[in-house]
mmCIF file of C-alpha atoms in Angstrom:
data_model
loop_
_atom_site.group_PDB
_atom_site.id
_atom_site.type_symbol
_atom_site.label_atom_id
_atom_site.label_comp_id
_atom_site.label_asym_id
_atom_site.label_seq_id
_atom_site.Cartn_x
_atom_site.Cartn_y
_atom_site.Cartn_z
ATOM 1 C CA UNK A 991 35.041 4.010 35.363
ATOM 2 C CA UNK A 992 31.623 3.685 33.826
ATOM 3 C CA UNK A 993 31.179 4.804 30.241
ATOM 4 C CA UNK A 994 30.001 8.398 29.872
ATOM 5 C CA UNK A 995 26.420 8.885 28.711
ATOM 6 C CA UNK A 996 27.482 11.951 26.741
ATOM 7 C CA UNK A 997 28.512 11.681 23.097
ATOM 8 C CA UNK A 998 30.401 14.037 20.776
ATOM 9 C CA UNK A 999 28.355 16.349 18.567
ATOM 10 C CA UNK A 1000 26.991 14.380 15.598
ATOM 11 C CA UNK A 1001 27.866 17.095 13.067
ATOM 12 C CA UNK A 1002 25.562 18.787 10.566
ATOM 13 C CA UNK A 1003 24.482 15.640 8.715
ATOM 14 C CA UNK A 1004 23.999 13.664 11.905
ATOM 15 C CA UNK A 1005 22.051 16.520 13.482
ATOM 16 C CA UNK A 1006 19.717 16.643 10.470
ATOM 17 C CA UNK A 1007 19.133 12.906 10.805
ATOM 18 C CA UNK A 1008 18.407 13.268 14.521
ATOM 19 C CA UNK A 1009 15.905 16.043 13.828
ATOM 20 C CA UNK A 1010 14.195 13.923 11.179
ATOM 21 C CA UNK A 1011 13.967 10.991 13.589
ATOM 22 C CA UNK A 1012 12.630 13.240 16.340
ATOM 23 C CA UNK A 1013 9.876 14.490 14.001
ATOM 24 C CA UNK A 1014 8.907 10.908 13.145
ATOM 25 C CA UNK A 1015 8.789 9.905 16.817
ATOM 26 C CA UNK A 1016 6.361 12.662 17.851
ATOM 27 C CA UNK A 1017 3.396 10.688 19.263
ATOM 28 C CA UNK A 1018 0.820 13.149 17.869
ATOM 29 C CA UNK A 1019 0.032 13.418 14.131
ATOM 30 C CA UNK A 1020 2.311 16.116 12.715
ATOM 31 C CA UNK A 1021 2.494 17.725 9.276
ATOM 32 C CA UNK A 1022 4.705 20.364 7.678
ATOM 33 C CA UNK A 1023 3.014 22.772 5.244
ATOM 34 C CA UNK A 1024 5.171 25.069 3.098
ATOM 35 C CA UNK A 1025 4.532 28.662 2.057
ATOM 36 C CA UNK A 1026 2.727 27.530 -1.086
ATOM 37 C CA UNK A 1027 0.227 25.562 0.985
ATOM 38 C CA UNK A 1028 1.650 22.176 -0.044
ATOM 39 C CA UNK A 1029 2.136 19.272 2.376
ATOM 40 C CA UNK A 1030 5.864 18.508 2.371
ATOM 41 C CA UNK A 1031 6.237 16.089 5.305
ATOM 42 C CA UNK A 1032 4.163 13.972 7.677
ATOM 43 C CA UNK A 1033 5.239 11.776 10.564
ATOM 44 C CA UNK A 1034 4.343 8.137 11.243
ATOM 45 C CA UNK A 1035 1.492 9.099 13.564
ATOM 46 C CA UNK A 1036 -0.170 11.143 10.794
ATOM 47 C CA UNK A 1037 0.195 8.272 8.323
ATOM 48 C CA UNK A 1038 -1.290 5.887 10.885
ATOM 49 C CA UNK A 1039 -4.176 8.286 11.536
ATOM 50 C CA UNK A 1040 -5.177 8.517 7.897
ATOM 51 C CA UNK A 1041 -3.961 5.080 6.798
ATOM 52 C CA UNK A 1042 -2.050 6.480 3.833
ATOM 53 C CA UNK A 1043 1.543 7.136 2.864
ATOM 54 C CA UNK A 1044 3.140 10.540 2.382
ATOM 55 C CA UNK A 1045 2.930 10.316 -1.430
ATOM 56 C CA UNK A 1046 -0.838 9.945 -1.164
ATOM 57 C CA UNK A 1047 -1.315 12.556 1.547
ATOM 58 C CA UNK A 1048 0.858 15.136 -0.185
ATOM 59 C CA UNK A 1049 -1.007 15.118 -3.494
ATOM 60 C CA UNK A 1050 -1.954 18.618 -4.586
ATOM 61 C CA UNK A 1051 -2.221 21.719 -2.451
ATOM 62 C CA UNK A 1052 -2.952 20.901 1.171
ATOM 63 C CA UNK A 1053 -4.611 24.212 2.046
ATOM 64 C CA UNK A 1054 -6.551 24.339 -1.224
ATOM 65 C CA UNK A 1055 -7.948 20.845 -0.536
ATOM 66 C CA UNK A 1056 -9.430 21.916 2.799
ATOM 67 C CA UNK A 1057 -13.118 22.907 2.842
ATOM 68 C CA UNK A 1058 -14.052 26.610 2.946
ATOM 69 C CA UNK A 1059 -13.722 28.060 6.413
ATOM 70 C CA UNK A 1060 -11.512 25.231 7.658
ATOM 71 C CA UNK A 1061 -10.114 26.013 11.130
ATOM 72 C CA UNK A 1062 -6.793 24.508 10.043
ATOM 73 C CA UNK A 1063 -6.340 27.214 7.395
ATOM 74 C CA UNK A 1064 -7.023 29.843 10.058
ATOM 75 C CA UNK A 1065 -4.536 28.172 12.403
ATOM 76 C CA UNK A 1066 -1.812 28.032 9.737
ATOM 77 C CA UNK A 1067 -2.421 31.653 8.699
ATOM 78 C CA UNK A 1068 -2.247 32.848 12.319
ATOM 79 C CA UNK A 1069 1.049 31.046 12.919
ATOM 80 C CA UNK A 1070 2.499 32.597 9.751
ATOM 81 C CA UNK A 1071 1.268 36.088 10.597
ATOM 82 C CA UNK A 1072 2.447 35.982 14.227
ATOM 83 C CA UNK A 1073 5.706 34.168 13.399
ATOM 84 C CA UNK A 1074 5.211 31.973 16.446
ATOM 85 C CA UNK A 1075 3.144 29.153 17.932
ATOM 86 C CA UNK A 1076 -0.642 29.244 18.225
ATOM 87 C CA UNK A 1077 -3.117 26.728 19.652
ATOM 88 C CA UNK A 1078 -6.835 26.129 19.419
ATOM 89 C CA UNK A 1079 -9.029 23.561 21.153
ATOM 90 C CA UNK A 1080 -12.071 21.661 19.949
ATOM 91 C CA UNK A 1081 -11.550 22.125 16.212
ATOM 92 C CA UNK A 1082 -13.954 20.358 13.851
ATOM 93 C CA UNK A 1083 -11.676 18.966 11.128
ATOM 94 C CA UNK A 1084 -12.308 17.350 7.766
ATOM 95 C CA UNK A 1085 -9.270 15.942 5.937
ATOM 96 C CA UNK A 1086 -8.599 13.674 2.939
ATOM 97 C CA UNK A 1087 -12.214 12.635 2.489
ATOM 98 C CA UNK A 1088 -12.603 11.233 6.024
ATOM 99 C CA UNK A 1089 -15.627 12.005 8.201
ATOM 100 C CA UNK A 1090 -15.140 15.117 10.325
ATOM 101 C CA UNK A 1091 -13.586 14.650 13.747
ATOM 102 C CA UNK A 1092 -12.717 16.790 16.753
ATOM 103 C CA UNK A 1093 -9.136 17.610 17.666
ATOM 104 C CA UNK A 1094 -6.990 20.181 19.429
ATOM 105 C CA UNK A 1095 -4.621 21.857 16.988
ATOM 106 C CA UNK A 1096 -1.266 23.623 17.260
ATOM 107 C CA UNK A 1097 0.714 25.422 14.574
ATOM 108 C CA UNK A 1098 4.233 26.809 14.785
ATOM 109 C CA UNK A 1099 5.997 28.953 12.219
ATOM 110 C CA UNK A 1100 9.280 27.482 10.936
ATOM 111 C CA UNK A 1101 10.136 30.529 8.825
ATOM 112 C CA UNK A 1102 9.642 31.454 5.167
ATOM 113 C CA UNK A 1103 5.950 30.615 5.367
ATOM 114 C CA UNK A 1104 6.524 27.003 6.458
ATOM 115 C CA UNK A 1105 4.386 25.794 9.376
ATOM 116 C CA UNK A 1106 4.507 22.730 11.626
ATOM 117 C CA UNK A 1107 0.948 21.558 12.316
ATOM 118 C CA UNK A 1108 0.131 19.013 15.058
ATOM 119 C CA UNK A 1109 -3.203 17.471 16.050
ATOM 120 C CA UNK A 1110 -4.438 15.879 19.238
ATOM 121 C CA UNK A 1111 -7.383 13.720 18.139
ATOM 122 C CA UNK A 1112 -10.116 13.222 20.721
ATOM 123 C CA UNK A 1113 -11.974 9.987 21.291
ATOM 124 C CA UNK A 1114 -10.255 7.932 18.608
ATOM 125 C CA UNK A 1115 -12.612 9.285 15.968
ATOM 126 C CA UNK A 1116 -10.308 8.138 13.211
ATOM 127 C CA UNK A 1117 -7.894 5.303 12.743
ATOM 128 C CA UNK A 1118 -6.310 3.207 10.059
ATOM 129 C CA UNK A 1119 -9.261 0.825 10.008
ATOM 130 C CA UNK A 1120 -11.763 3.567 9.064
ATOM 131 C CA UNK A 1121 -15.117 2.282 10.262
ATOM 132 C CA UNK A 1122 -17.022 2.948 7.051
ATOM 133 C CA UNK A 1123 -14.459 1.034 4.997
ATOM 134 C CA UNK A 1124 -14.562 -1.917 7.370
ATOM 135 C CA UNK A 1125 -18.348 -2.061 7.224
ATOM 136 C CA UNK A 1126 -18.187 -2.194 3.438
ATOM 137 C CA UNK A 1127 -15.545 -4.896 3.543
ATOM 138 C CA UNK A 1128 -17.590 -7.019 5.937
ATOM 139 C CA UNK A 1129 -20.543 -6.923 3.559
ATOM 140 C CA UNK A 1130 -18.222 -8.246 0.864
ATOM 141 C CA UNK A 1131 -17.190 -11.093 3.184
ATOM 142 C CA UNK A 1132 -20.811 -12.159 3.594
ATOM 143 C CA UNK A 1133 -21.374 -12.067 -0.145
ATOM 144 C CA UNK A 1134 -18.180 -14.041 -0.744
ATOM 145 C CA UNK A 1135 -19.176 -16.767 1.688
ATOM 146 C CA UNK A 1136 -22.540 -17.123 0.000
ATOM 147 C CA UNK A 1137 -21.035 -17.403 -3.495
ATOM 148 C CA UNK A 1138 -18.060 -19.634 -2.643
ATOM 149 C CA UNK A 1139 -19.874 -22.892 -3.412
ATOM 150 C CA UNK A 1140 -21.225 -21.575 -6.718
ATOM 151 C CA UNK A 1141 -17.726 -20.487 -7.769
ATOM 152 C CA UNK A 1142 -16.075 -23.815 -6.962
ATOM 153 C CA UNK A 1143 -18.419 -25.850 -9.171
ATOM 154 C CA UNK A 1144 -17.512 -24.191 -12.502
ATOM 155 C CA UNK A 1145 -13.854 -24.055 -11.442
ATOM 156 C CA UNK A 1146 -13.788 -27.841 -11.230
ATOM 157 C CA UNK A 1147 -15.185 -28.059 -14.767
ATOM 158 C CA UNK A 1148 -12.646 -25.552 -16.107
ATOM 159 C CA UNK A 1149 -9.780 -27.462 -14.517
ATOM 160 C CA UNK A 1150 -10.931 -30.782 -15.946
ATOM 161 C CA UNK A 1151 -11.331 -29.287 -19.425
ATOM 162 C CA UNK A 1152 -7.854 -27.733 -19.252
ATOM 163 C CA UNK A 1153 -6.312 -31.082 -18.315
ATOM 164 C CA UNK A 1154 -8.019 -32.732 -21.318
ATOM 165 C CA UNK A 1155 -6.778 -29.955 -23.595
ATOM 166 C CA UNK A 1156 -3.253 -30.394 -22.284
ATOM 167 C CA UNK A 1157 -3.323 -34.137 -23.092
ATOM 168 C CA UNK A 1158 -4.067 -33.536 -26.776
ATOM 169 C CA UNK A 1159 -2.328 -30.186 -27.209
ATOM 170 C CA UNK A 1160 0.763 -29.498 -29.276
ATOM 171 C CA UNK A 1161 3.982 -29.238 -27.234
ATOM 172 C CA UNK A 1162 4.102 -25.453 -27.703
ATOM 173 C CA UNK A 1163 0.498 -25.097 -26.414
ATOM 174 C CA UNK A 1164 0.874 -27.316 -23.339
ATOM 175 C CA UNK A 1165 2.319 -24.517 -21.115
ATOM 176 C CA UNK A 1166 -0.837 -22.436 -21.697
ATOM 177 C CA UNK A 1167 -3.074 -25.371 -20.752
ATOM 178 C CA UNK A 1168 -0.976 -25.925 -17.615
ATOM 179 C CA UNK A 1169 -1.302 -22.218 -16.842
ATOM 180 C CA UNK A 1170 -5.102 -22.612 -16.834
ATOM 181 C CA UNK A 1171 -4.809 -25.582 -14.457
ATOM 182 C CA UNK A 1172 -2.460 -23.688 -12.127
ATOM 183 C CA UNK A 1173 -4.610 -20.572 -12.072
ATOM 184 C CA UNK A 1174 -7.763 -22.589 -11.444
ATOM 185 C CA UNK A 1175 -6.072 -24.215 -8.464
ATOM 186 C CA UNK A 1176 -4.990 -20.801 -7.194
ATOM 187 C CA UNK A 1177 -8.500 -19.372 -7.542
ATOM 188 C CA UNK A 1178 -9.895 -22.313 -5.605
ATOM 189 C CA UNK A 1179 -7.397 -21.691 -2.813
ATOM 190 C CA UNK A 1180 -8.412 -18.037 -2.775
ATOM 191 C CA UNK A 1181 -12.089 -18.958 -2.599
ATOM 192 C CA UNK A 1182 -11.266 -21.241 0.334
ATOM 193 C CA UNK A 1183 -9.955 -18.133 2.076
ATOM 194 C CA UNK A 1184 -12.805 -15.726 1.400
ATOM 195 C CA UNK A 1185 -12.048 -14.249 4.820
ATOM 196 C CA UNK A 1186 -9.441 -12.074 3.108
ATOM 197 C CA UNK A 1187 -11.559 -9.009 3.793
ATOM 198 C CA UNK A 1188 -12.179 -9.835 7.459
ATOM 199 C CA UNK A 1189 -10.118 -8.432 10.304
ATOM 200 C CA UNK A 1190 -9.134 -11.897 11.571
ATOM 201 C CA UNK A 1191 -7.784 -13.163 8.249
ATOM 202 C CA UNK A 1192 -4.599 -15.179 8.736
ATOM 203 C CA UNK A 1193 -1.592 -14.550 6.505
ATOM 204 C CA UNK A 1194 0.281 -17.831 6.003
ATOM 205 C CA UNK A 1195 3.729 -16.315 5.931
ATOM 206 C CA UNK A 1196 6.793 -17.933 4.440
ATOM 207 C CA UNK A 1197 9.868 -16.830 2.503
ATOM 208 C CA UNK A 1198 8.705 -15.704 -0.942
ATOM 209 C CA UNK A 1199 10.863 -14.736 -3.914
ATOM 210 C CA UNK A 1200 9.166 -11.543 -5.098
ATOM 211 C CA UNK A 1201 10.648 -11.894 -8.580
ATOM 212 C CA UNK A 1202 9.061 -15.330 -9.009
ATOM 213 C CA UNK A 1203 5.741 -13.741 -8.026
ATOM 214 C CA UNK A 1204 6.209 -10.931 -10.552
ATOM 215 C CA UNK A 1205 7.335 -13.351 -13.288
ATOM 216 C CA UNK A 1206 4.134 -15.327 -12.741
ATOM 217 C CA UNK A 1207 2.051 -12.164 -12.885
ATOM 218 C CA UNK A 1208 3.883 -11.018 -16.011
ATOM 219 C CA UNK A 1209 3.203 -14.332 -17.778
ATOM 220 C CA UNK A 1210 -0.494 -14.152 -16.899
ATOM 221 C CA UNK A 1211 -0.773 -10.534 -18.015
ATOM 222 C CA UNK A 1212 1.148 -11.038 -21.261
ATOM 223 C CA UNK A 1213 -1.319 -13.754 -22.313
ATOM 224 C CA UNK A 1214 -4.331 -11.790 -21.165
ATOM 225 C CA UNK A 1215 -5.005 -8.198 -20.133
ATOM 226 C CA UNK A 1216 -1.608 -6.851 -21.246
ATOM 227 C CA UNK A 1217 -1.646 -8.440 -24.694
ATOM 228 C CA UNK A 1218 -0.454 -5.817 -27.182
ATOM 229 C CA UNK A 1219 1.224 -3.637 -24.542
ATOM 230 C CA UNK A 1220 4.901 -3.090 -23.881
ATOM 231 C CA UNK A 1221 5.905 -4.936 -20.699
ATOM 232 C CA UNK A 1222 9.236 -3.879 -19.222
ATOM 233 C CA UNK A 1223 10.935 -4.638 -15.942
ATOM 234 C CA UNK A 1224 13.836 -3.333 -13.884
ATOM 235 C CA UNK A 1225 14.578 -5.748 -11.058
ATOM 236 C CA UNK A 1226 17.184 -5.699 -8.311
ATOM 237 C CA UNK A 1227 18.407 -9.324 -8.309
ATOM 238 C CA UNK A 1228 20.004 -8.964 -4.873
ATOM 239 C CA UNK A 1229 16.703 -8.498 -3.012
ATOM 240 C CA UNK A 1230 16.092 -10.782 -0.020
ATOM 241 C CA UNK A 1231 12.938 -12.876 0.307
ATOM 242 C CA UNK A 1232 9.602 -11.284 1.249
ATOM 243 C CA UNK A 1233 7.866 -12.446 4.417
ATOM 244 C CA UNK A 1234 4.417 -13.173 3.051
ATOM 245 C CA UNK A 1235 1.780 -15.390 1.462
ATOM 246 C CA UNK A 1236 2.663 -16.200 -2.155
ATOM 247 C CA UNK A 1237 -0.924 -16.618 -3.384
ATOM 248 C CA UNK A 1238 -2.013 -13.354 -1.795
ATOM 249 C CA UNK A 1239 0.980 -11.500 -3.234
ATOM 250 C CA UNK A 1240 0.188 -12.849 -6.708
ATOM 251 C CA UNK A 1241 -3.334 -11.544 -6.238
ATOM 252 C CA UNK A 1242 -2.050 -8.107 -5.193
ATOM 253 C CA UNK A 1243 0.224 -7.606 -8.187
ATOM 254 C CA UNK A 1244 -2.130 -9.241 -10.673
ATOM 255 C CA UNK A 1245 -4.782 -6.709 -9.646
ATOM 256 C CA UNK A 1246 -2.333 -3.819 -9.962
ATOM 257 C CA UNK A 1247 -1.013 -4.976 -13.353
ATOM 258 C CA UNK A 1248 -4.572 -5.572 -14.602
ATOM 259 C CA UNK A 1249 -5.526 -2.006 -13.666
ATOM 260 C CA UNK A 1250 -2.326 -0.677 -15.233
ATOM 261 C CA UNK A 1251 -3.036 -2.617 -18.446
ATOM 262 C CA UNK A 1252 -6.571 -1.256 -18.705
ATOM 263 C CA UNK A 1253 -5.240 2.270 -18.209
ATOM 264 C CA UNK A 1254 -2.486 1.797 -20.809
ATOM 265 C CA UNK A 1255 -4.933 0.296 -23.338
ATOM 266 C CA UNK A 1256 -7.223 3.298 -22.895
ATOM 267 C CA UNK A 1257 -4.637 5.509 -24.618
ATOM 268 C CA UNK A 1258 -5.910 4.073 -27.882
ATOM 269 C CA UNK A 1259 -2.715 4.822 -29.792
ATOM 270 C CA UNK A 1260 -0.991 1.436 -29.526
ATOM 271 C CA UNK A 1261 1.810 2.888 -27.378
ATOM 272 C CA UNK A 1262 0.617 1.680 -23.999
ATOM 273 C CA UNK A 1263 3.309 0.413 -21.665
ATOM 274 C CA UNK A 1264 3.703 -1.124 -18.215
ATOM 275 C CA UNK A 1265 6.889 -1.122 -16.154
ATOM 276 C CA UNK A 1266 7.583 -3.326 -13.110
ATOM 277 C CA UNK A 1267 10.456 -2.352 -10.816
ATOM 278 C CA UNK A 1268 11.888 -3.642 -7.544
ATOM 279 C CA UNK A 1269 14.290 -1.965 -5.153
ATOM 280 C CA UNK A 1270 15.500 -2.010 -1.543
ATOM 281 C CA UNK A 1271 14.733 1.158 0.418
ATOM 282 C CA UNK A 1272 16.866 1.418 3.540
ATOM 283 C CA UNK A 1273 15.203 2.796 6.655
ATOM 284 C CA UNK A 1274 11.589 2.489 5.482
ATOM 285 C CA UNK A 1275 9.284 1.646 8.376
ATOM 286 C CA UNK A 1276 5.513 1.142 8.450
ATOM 287 C CA UNK A 1277 3.321 1.518 11.517
ATOM 288 C CA UNK A 1278 1.232 -1.588 12.141
ATOM 289 C CA UNK A 1279 -2.562 -1.254 11.853
ATOM 290 C CA UNK A 1280 -3.062 -2.885 15.268
ATOM 291 C CA UNK A 1281 -1.229 -0.112 17.059
ATOM 292 C CA UNK A 1282 2.043 -2.008 17.480
ATOM 293 C CA UNK A 1283 5.415 -0.401 16.892
ATOM 294 C CA UNK A 1284 6.507 0.425 13.358
ATOM 295 C CA UNK A 1285 8.339 -2.350 11.542
ATOM 296 C CA UNK A 1286 10.711 -2.404 8.611
ATOM 297 C CA UNK A 1287 9.196 -2.718 5.121
ATOM 298 C CA UNK A 1288 12.122 -1.939 2.843
ATOM 299 C CA UNK A 1289 11.256 -4.096 -0.156
ATOM 300 C CA UNK A 1290 9.636 -1.898 -2.787
ATOM 301 C CA UNK A 1291 7.682 -2.964 -5.877
ATOM 302 C CA UNK A 1292 6.379 -0.393 -8.346
ATOM 303 C CA UNK A 1293 3.772 -0.907 -11.067
ATOM 304 C CA UNK A 1294 3.938 1.971 -13.559
ATOM 305 C CA UNK A 1295 1.722 2.686 -16.556
ATOM 306 C CA UNK A 1296 1.549 5.480 -19.110
ATOM 307 C CA UNK A 1297 -2.241 5.709 -19.162
ATOM 308 C CA UNK A 1298 -4.354 8.833 -18.667
ATOM 309 C CA UNK A 1299 -4.042 8.814 -14.864
ATOM 310 C CA UNK A 1300 -6.489 8.440 -11.981
ATOM 311 C CA UNK A 1301 -9.373 10.959 -12.072
ATOM 312 C CA UNK A 1302 -8.814 13.661 -9.473
ATOM 313 C CA UNK A 1303 -12.191 13.125 -7.755
ATOM 314 C CA UNK A 1304 -11.333 9.476 -6.983
ATOM 315 C CA UNK A 1305 -7.771 9.829 -5.731
ATOM 316 C CA UNK A 1306 -8.516 10.259 -2.050
ATOM 317 C CA UNK A 1307 -10.941 7.300 -2.017
ATOM 318 C CA UNK A 1308 -9.249 4.887 -4.397
ATOM 319 C CA UNK A 1309 -8.616 2.132 -1.829
ATOM 320 C CA UNK A 1310 -12.176 2.177 -0.443
ATOM 321 C CA UNK A 1311 -14.688 -0.545 -1.416
ATOM 322 C CA UNK A 1312 -17.001 0.095 -4.374
ATOM 323 C CA UNK A 1313 -14.920 2.981 -5.754
ATOM 324 C CA UNK A 1314 -14.170 2.430 -9.445
ATOM 325 C CA UNK A 1315 -13.696 4.190 -12.779
ATOM 326 C CA UNK A 1316 -15.065 1.201 -14.732
ATOM 327 C CA UNK A 1317 -18.596 1.165 -16.100
ATOM 328 C CA UNK A 1318 -19.154 -2.454 -15.047
ATOM 329 C CA UNK A 1319 -16.574 -2.648 -12.254
ATOM 330 C CA UNK A 1320 -17.380 -3.626 -8.674
ATOM 331 C CA UNK A 1321 -14.676 -1.456 -7.120
ATOM 332 C CA UNK A 1322 -13.284 -4.246 -4.932
ATOM 333 C CA UNK A 1323 -9.859 -4.872 -6.459
ATOM 334 C CA UNK A 1324 -7.883 -2.066 -4.846
ATOM 335 C CA UNK A 1325 -9.780 -2.400 -1.555
ATOM 336 C CA UNK A 1326 -8.673 -6.024 -1.364
ATOM 337 C CA UNK A 1327 -5.140 -5.114 -2.421
ATOM 338 C CA UNK A 1328 -4.903 -2.543 0.381
ATOM 339 C CA UNK A 1329 -6.273 -5.035 2.914
ATOM 340 C CA UNK A 1330 -3.805 -7.754 1.891
ATOM 341 C CA UNK A 1331 -0.831 -5.382 1.911
ATOM 342 C CA UNK A 1332 -1.793 -4.066 5.369
ATOM 343 C CA UNK A 1333 -2.164 -7.663 6.594
ATOM 344 C CA UNK A 1334 1.422 -8.287 5.495
ATOM 345 C CA UNK A 1335 2.625 -5.306 7.539
ATOM 346 C CA UNK A 1336 3.229 -3.327 4.357
ATOM 347 C CA UNK A 1337 2.090 -0.078 2.779
ATOM 348 C CA UNK A 1338 0.584 0.850 -0.593
ATOM 349 C CA UNK A 1339 0.336 4.326 -2.066
ATOM 350 C CA UNK A 1340 0.293 5.889 -5.503
ATOM 351 C CA UNK A 1341 1.119 8.970 -7.541
ATOM 352 C CA UNK A 1342 -0.769 9.843 -10.695
ATOM 353 C CA UNK A 1343 -0.736 12.431 -13.432
ATOM 354 C CA UNK A 1344 -1.726 12.256 -17.115
ATOM 355 C CA UNK A 1345 0.690 9.892 -18.821
ATOM 356 C CA UNK A 1346 2.171 8.334 -15.676
ATOM 357 C CA UNK A 1347 0.665 6.468 -12.725
ATOM 358 C CA UNK A 1348 2.837 4.701 -10.151
ATOM 359 C CA UNK A 1349 1.525 2.253 -7.550
ATOM 360 C CA UNK A 1350 4.145 1.539 -4.886
ATOM 361 C CA UNK A 1351 3.981 -1.445 -2.520
ATOM 362 C CA UNK A 1352 6.348 -1.722 0.456
ATOM 363 C CA UNK A 1353 6.743 -5.154 2.051
ATOM 364 C CA UNK A 1354 8.699 -6.656 4.977
ATOM 365 C CA UNK A 1355 11.720 -8.872 4.488
ATOM 366 C CA UNK A 1356 11.749 -12.465 5.739
ATOM 367 C CA UNK A 1357 13.442 -12.741 9.149
ATOM 368 C CA UNK A 1358 16.908 -14.223 9.286
ATOM 369 C CA UNK A 1359 16.710 -17.550 11.144
ATOM 370 C CA UNK A 1360 18.711 -17.665 14.349
ATOM 371 C CA UNK A 1361 21.063 -20.674 14.353
ATOM 372 C CA UNK A 1362 20.447 -23.165 17.135
ATOM 373 C CA UNK A 1363 22.976 -23.081 19.950
ATOM 374 C CA UNK A 1364 25.129 -26.133 20.238
ATOM 375 C CA UNK A 1365 25.383 -27.662 23.666
ATOM 376 C CA UNK A 1366 28.873 -28.003 24.949
ATOM 377 C CA UNK A 1367 30.041 -31.565 25.406
ATOM 378 C CA UNK A 1368 30.858 -32.486 28.937
#
C-alpha cells in the first residue's frame, strides 16, 4: 500500500508554525499592522520589495509615517471599520522614503484593530536594487577607477616606510609596524577591486572564521578610532565558518566599528562603549537580490554602541550613497557595507535609540563539502 498523503494534526504549536510559514510564502508583499498603527510583521516578499529587514521596516509608527492622505491609511481604516476584507486598485503609494509607485492593495481585518495588508506592485516600479541608489553607486565606481592609480602610489611609500620602521623598532613596537604593512596590503587589494560597487562584482568566497575577522577589526580599532573606549565582546565559539570574502568582511565590520566608535566618542563623558556579539539564529533566511529563492543566513554579528543614536530623519536612507551625519563625511561607508553584505547573500539592518544603536549583519554559512564516492573494486 502506498503511504497516505494525509498527516495527523500538527497541534497548536505546529499549526502556529505552519501559519507563520504560510505568511512568509505569500508571493505578494504582505504586512501586518496592529491597532496602534505599528508594523508588527512583514513577509519575505515585502523585505525583498523594500530591500530592508523587519527591524528597519518596523521602526516607529507605520501609519504615522505615511504621508497625509495616503490611500493605505484609508484602506486600513476601512478594513477595521467593516471588520472584513477590502480592495482598491491603482493606488499611488509612497513608503519608507522610496519614490511613489502604483499598486493594487488589499486589507483584511484580523480582529482587535490588527490588519493584514497586501500589495500587488505594477510594472516592477520598485525592487531591492533601487534605481536611484544604483545610479549613485555607479558614479562612485567611475570615481574609484580614476583615483585607483593615485591611491596605489602613496600606499607603496607607506608600506616601504613601515618595513623600515619594523627593522629598527623595539620588539614591543614591531607588531604595530607589521599591522601597518598588513593593512597597506589589504588596502591595495581593495583598490584592485574597485568594482565593489558595481553589479557584476565577484565575491571570492571561501571558508572564513568570523571571529578571526572580528579579532582583526578589534585590534585595528583599539589602536585607532576606538582608543579610549570600552571594547567588549560576547562570541559564540561554536559558530561554523562564514561563506565569504575575508577582505570584504573585514571592510564591512571595520566600517561598522568605526561608525560605532565615532558615535560612542560623541558622548563626551568618557563612558563610550562598543560591544561585538556573534550568535547562530536558526531558521533565518534571506531572499537573494537577483530574484532567486531565499537562502539560509543564520550567522549573526552585532555591533552595538551607546552613542546618541541615528538621527530620525536619516534612518530610512542610511544605506544610500552620500547620506551621512558627518560634517566632512562622504556618506559612502554604509552604502558599501550594504552592497558587500548583499553580495554575500546576507542582510544588514539596524535599530537605534538614544544611548543604544545596534547594527545586525546576517551571513550564510560555508557549505559542508560532500565526500567523494569511492568506486567499488571489481
